[in-house]
Amino acid sequence: MNKIVKIALSVGVATLLATPLMAAKKVKWKLAETWPSTLTPLASPPAKVAEMVKKMSGGKFIIKVEGKEKHKAPLGILDMVKGGQYQMGHSGSYYWKGKDINTVWFTTVPFGMTAKEQYAWFYYADENHDGKPDGLEYMKKVYDKFKVLNFPGGNTGVQMGGWFRKPINSLKDLKGLKMRIPGLAGEVMAKLGVNVTNIPAGELYTSLDRGTIDALEWVGPGMDIKMGFHKVAPYYYTGWHEPASEMQFLVNKRAFNRLPKEYQEMLITAMKAATADMYMENFAASVEAWSKMKKEYPNIKVKTFPKSVIKAMKKATDEVFAKYAKKNKLFKEIYENQQAWMKKARAWSKMEEYSYIKTCDEVK
């Protein structure tokens, strides 16, 4: 078991010793996830949360995890948790942008924060100067109307820009292209002439193989290679659109409030531990996959979008932000809050990790 999960269990043992769990009632919950239950590392956090709360509660708090192959509604997680069919869910917040555009801020946005910058925003940044972490505060504000609680649920880091059947040499190559790309990035690509669609994970390969779509973005090497996209779309582009894609745990508020206090603490502790663990698991998987790509998959052509295309993407992104900020007060507030934190955090990101990597490269 990973170290961070062991630490969480240690916290749970302390909780066990400090509370009268022998008298605590047995609780059985169900959790629905957007992904197939075998699609790790996206499916890892729910399974690990279930494992941790079971052990911490001495087998009295049980969470049954059901993948999309069971419930058949990969993009219906929010509604199912809100309605009480499931007490918990695991998905991506930006899938609900049609219900509230402000949900996009809790996954990632084009040209936004890195994972470390974003985690600091979730848990510690206080640009509002009210003594509360801005990210969690805004999550509560947005999700209160759905009667669900929202917690970070694992991060993929910077995602790759996608798999394409043909190379993108200019903006003209994007016109009429059929592509799976969710969130605000989908709106950005639509402004550049792309026909955008959102397709569940289990249908992506078939859609690409049959030509239903010409391109798609998924995650990164660790997850993409095992999906087989390289077999039908050899051009693999570096990222711009999802620099810190955070998954989410959704919890039915009424069900959470009915839990004994010690179970609430166990659940929160387990979710935070599993969230951090997924980030590490995904990073390690991509490290291994990336190192093998050129040797085992010589037909994959790794590319970066031309500068003219990236500039157009950035311009379109700014226009999309401005459109929503003009008509949505909360969107504008969160946007300005994130921008202020990112400016502050990016200065340290450059000084810390970027400068170190650059220094190491210079002495090779």
PDB file of C-alpha atoms in Angstrom, residues 26-135:
ATOM      1  CA  LYS A  26     -22.972   0.328  10.536  1.00  0.00           C
ATOM      2  CA  VAL A  27     -23.219   2.452   7.403  1.00  0.00           C
ATOM      3  CA  LYS A  28     -23.381   1.235   3.806  1.00  0.00           C
ATOM      4  CA  TRP A  29     -22.942   3.723   0.981  1.00  0.00           C
ATOM      5  CA  LYS A  30     -22.660   3.491  -2.800  1.00  0.00           C
ATOM      6  CA  LEU A  31     -20.317   5.549  -4.987  1.00  0.00           C
ATOM      7  CA  ALA A  32     -20.798   5.996  -8.755  1.00  0.00           C
ATOM      8  CA  GLU A  33     -17.810   6.922 -10.904  1.00  0.00           C
ATOM      9  CA  THR A  34     -17.704   8.316 -14.430  1.00  0.00           C
ATOM     10  CA  TRP A  35     -15.004   5.832 -15.406  1.00  0.00           C
ATOM     11  CA  PRO A  36     -14.978   2.075 -15.899  1.00  0.00           C
ATOM     12  CA  SER A  37     -13.892   0.558 -12.594  1.00  0.00           C
ATOM     13  CA  THR A  38     -10.732  -0.821 -14.214  1.00  0.00           C
ATOM     14  CA  LEU A  39      -9.578   2.487 -15.714  1.00  0.00           C
ATOM     15  CA  THR A  40      -6.774   3.371 -13.328  1.00  0.00           C
ATOM     16  CA  PRO A  41      -5.536   5.793 -12.135  1.00  0.00           C
ATOM     17  CA  LEU A  42      -8.855   7.642 -12.637  1.00  0.00           C
ATOM     18  CA  ALA A  43     -10.654   4.802 -10.877  1.00  0.00           C
ATOM     19  CA  SER A  44      -8.051   4.505  -8.114  1.00  0.00           C
ATOM     20  CA  PRO A  45      -9.250   7.212  -5.661  1.00  0.00           C
ATOM     21  CA  PRO A  46     -12.752   5.768  -5.058  1.00  0.00           C
ATOM     22  CA  ALA A  47     -11.382   2.261  -4.487  1.00  0.00           C
ATOM     23  CA  LYS A  48      -8.774   3.568  -2.058  1.00  0.00           C
ATOM     24  CA  VAL A  49     -11.277   5.700  -0.170  1.00  0.00           C
ATOM     25  CA  ALA A  50     -13.519   2.651   0.242  1.00  0.00           C
ATOM     26  CA  GLU A  51     -10.573   0.595   1.466  1.00  0.00           C
ATOM     27  CA  MET A  52      -9.430   3.247   3.938  1.00  0.00           C
ATOM     28  CA  VAL A  53     -12.804   4.006   5.540  1.00  0.00           C
ATOM     29  CA  LYS A  54     -13.507   0.291   5.893  1.00  0.00           C
ATOM     30  CA  LYS A  55     -10.245  -0.251   7.776  1.00  0.00           C
ATOM     31  CA  MET A  56     -10.487   2.925   9.820  1.00  0.00           C
ATOM     32  CA  SER A  57     -14.027   2.089  10.936  1.00  0.00           C
ATOM     33  CA  GLY A  58     -13.281  -1.513  11.754  1.00  0.00           C
ATOM     34  CA  GLY A  59     -15.533  -2.662   8.927  1.00  0.00           C
ATOM     35  CA  LYS A  60     -18.513  -0.565  10.003  1.00  0.00           C
ATOM     36  CA  PHE A  61     -18.410   2.061   7.221  1.00  0.00           C
ATOM     37  CA  ILE A  62     -18.658   0.354   3.840  1.00  0.00           C
ATOM     38  CA  ILE A  63     -18.627   2.133   0.469  1.00  0.00           C
ATOM     39  CA  LYS A  64     -19.492   0.061  -2.599  1.00  0.00           C
ATOM     40  CA  VAL A  65     -17.878   1.528  -5.716  1.00  0.00           C
ATOM     41  CA  GLU A  66     -19.701   1.141  -9.033  1.00  0.00           C
ATOM     42  CA  GLY A  67     -18.082   1.988 -12.356  1.00  0.00           C
ATOM     43  CA  LYS A  68     -19.884   3.209 -15.418  1.00  0.00           C
ATOM     44  CA  GLU A  69     -20.233  -0.389 -16.626  1.00  0.00           C
ATOM     45  CA  LYS A  70     -22.652  -0.889 -13.717  1.00  0.00           C
ATOM     46  CA  HIS A  71     -24.770   2.276 -13.616  1.00  0.00           C
ATOM     47  CA  LYS A  72     -24.550   3.122 -17.372  1.00  0.00           C
ATOM     48  CA  ALA A  73     -24.623   6.895 -16.760  1.00  0.00           C
ATOM     49  CA  PRO A  74     -21.014   8.182 -16.898  1.00  0.00           C
ATOM     50  CA  LEU A  75     -22.068  11.802 -17.298  1.00  0.00           C
ATOM     51  CA  GLY A  76     -24.989  11.592 -14.870  1.00  0.00           C
ATOM     52  CA  ILE A  77     -22.975  11.397 -11.644  1.00  0.00           C
ATOM     53  CA  LEU A  78     -23.966  14.813 -10.265  1.00  0.00           C
ATOM     54  CA  ASP A  79     -27.683  14.156 -10.772  1.00  0.00           C
ATOM     55  CA  MET A  80     -27.464  10.698  -9.179  1.00  0.00           C
ATOM     56  CA  VAL A  81     -25.643  12.006  -6.104  1.00  0.00           C
ATOM     57  CA  LYS A  82     -27.940  15.011  -5.821  1.00  0.00           C
ATOM     58  CA  GLY A  83     -30.993  12.753  -6.072  1.00  0.00           C
ATOM     59  CA  GLY A  84     -29.681  10.293  -3.495  1.00  0.00           C
ATOM     60  CA  GLN A  85     -29.417   7.210  -5.724  1.00  0.00           C
ATOM     61  CA  TYR A  86     -25.750   7.272  -4.721  1.00  0.00           C
ATOM     62  CA  GLN A  87     -24.324   8.875  -1.604  1.00  0.00           C
ATOM     63  CA  MET A  88     -21.038   9.632  -3.407  1.00  0.00           C
ATOM     64  CA  GLY A  89     -19.676  10.165  -6.882  1.00  0.00           C
ATOM     65  CA  HIS A  90     -16.296  10.537  -8.579  1.00  0.00           C
ATOM     66  CA  SER A  91     -16.054  12.512 -11.794  1.00  0.00           C
ATOM     67  CA  GLY A  92     -14.760  15.765 -13.292  1.00  0.00           C
ATOM     68  CA  SER A  93     -16.341  19.063 -12.297  1.00  0.00           C
ATOM     69  CA  TYR A  94     -16.211  20.589 -15.771  1.00  0.00           C
ATOM     70  CA  TYR A  95     -18.664  17.968 -17.039  1.00  0.00           C
ATOM     71  CA  TRP A  96     -21.384  20.030 -15.352  1.00  0.00           C
ATOM     72  CA  LYS A  97     -20.623  23.317 -17.152  1.00  0.00           C
ATOM     73  CA  GLY A  98     -24.044  23.104 -18.811  1.00  0.00           C
ATOM     74  CA  LYS A  99     -25.642  23.264 -15.357  1.00  0.00           C
ATOM     75  CA  ASP A 100     -23.336  25.986 -14.013  1.00  0.00           C
ATOM     76  CA  ILE A 101     -20.367  27.402 -15.902  1.00  0.00           C
ATOM     77  CA  ASN A 102     -18.551  27.997 -12.607  1.00  0.00           C
ATOM     78  CA  THR A 103     -17.992  24.256 -12.153  1.00  0.00           C
ATOM     79  CA  VAL A 104     -15.118  24.458 -14.666  1.00  0.00           C
ATOM     80  CA  TRP A 105     -12.884  26.212 -12.129  1.00  0.00           C
ATOM     81  CA  PHE A 106     -12.589  23.079 -10.013  1.00  0.00           C
ATOM     82  CA  THR A 107     -11.169  20.896 -12.779  1.00  0.00           C
ATOM     83  CA  THR A 108      -8.886  23.131 -14.819  1.00  0.00           C
ATOM     84  CA  VAL A 109      -9.005  25.837 -17.487  1.00  0.00           C
ATOM     85  CA  PRO A 110      -6.855  26.518 -20.566  1.00  0.00           C
ATOM     86  CA  PHE A 111      -3.561  28.295 -19.788  1.00  0.00           C
ATOM     87  CA  GLY A 112      -4.368  28.008 -16.075  1.00  0.00           C
ATOM     88  CA  MET A 113      -2.545  26.843 -12.971  1.00  0.00           C
ATOM     89  CA  THR A 114      -0.267  23.835 -12.621  1.00  0.00           C
ATOM     90  CA  ALA A 115      -1.312  21.085 -10.216  1.00  0.00           C
ATOM     91  CA  LYS A 116       0.824  22.389  -7.350  1.00  0.00           C
ATOM     92  CA  GLU A 117      -0.412  25.938  -7.856  1.00  0.00           C
ATOM     93  CA  GLN A 118      -3.993  24.712  -7.993  1.00  0.00           C
ATOM     94  CA  TYR A 119      -3.743  22.497  -4.902  1.00  0.00           C
ATOM     95  CA  ALA A 120      -2.366  25.451  -2.978  1.00  0.00           C
ATOM     96  CA  TRP A 121      -5.356  27.471  -4.216  1.00  0.00           C
ATOM     97  CA  PHE A 122      -7.777  24.769  -3.080  1.00  0.00           C
ATOM     98  CA  TYR A 123      -6.372  24.326   0.406  1.00  0.00           C
ATOM     99  CA  TYR A 124      -4.334  27.380   1.428  1.00  0.00           C
ATOM    100  CA  ALA A 125      -4.662  30.434  -0.834  1.00  0.00           C
ATOM    101  CA  ASP A 126      -6.588  33.293   0.761  1.00  0.00           C
ATOM    102  CA  GLU A 127      -6.780  36.058  -1.807  1.00  0.00           C
ATOM    103  CA  ASN A 128     -10.182  36.945  -0.331  1.00  0.00           C
ATOM    104  CA  HIS A 129      -8.502  37.693   3.025  1.00  0.00           C
ATOM    105  CA  ASP A 130     -11.285  36.085   5.030  1.00  0.00           C
ATOM    106  CA  GLY A 131      -9.283  33.324   6.680  1.00  0.00           C
ATOM    107  CA  LYS A 132     -10.706  30.584   4.433  1.00  0.00           C
ATOM    108  CA  PRO A 133      -9.000  28.734   1.551  1.00  0.00           C
ATOM    109  CA  ASP A 134     -10.377  30.238  -1.640  1.00  0.00           C
ATOM    110  CA  GLY A 135     -10.712  27.056  -3.687  1.00  0.00           C
TER     111      GLY A 135
END
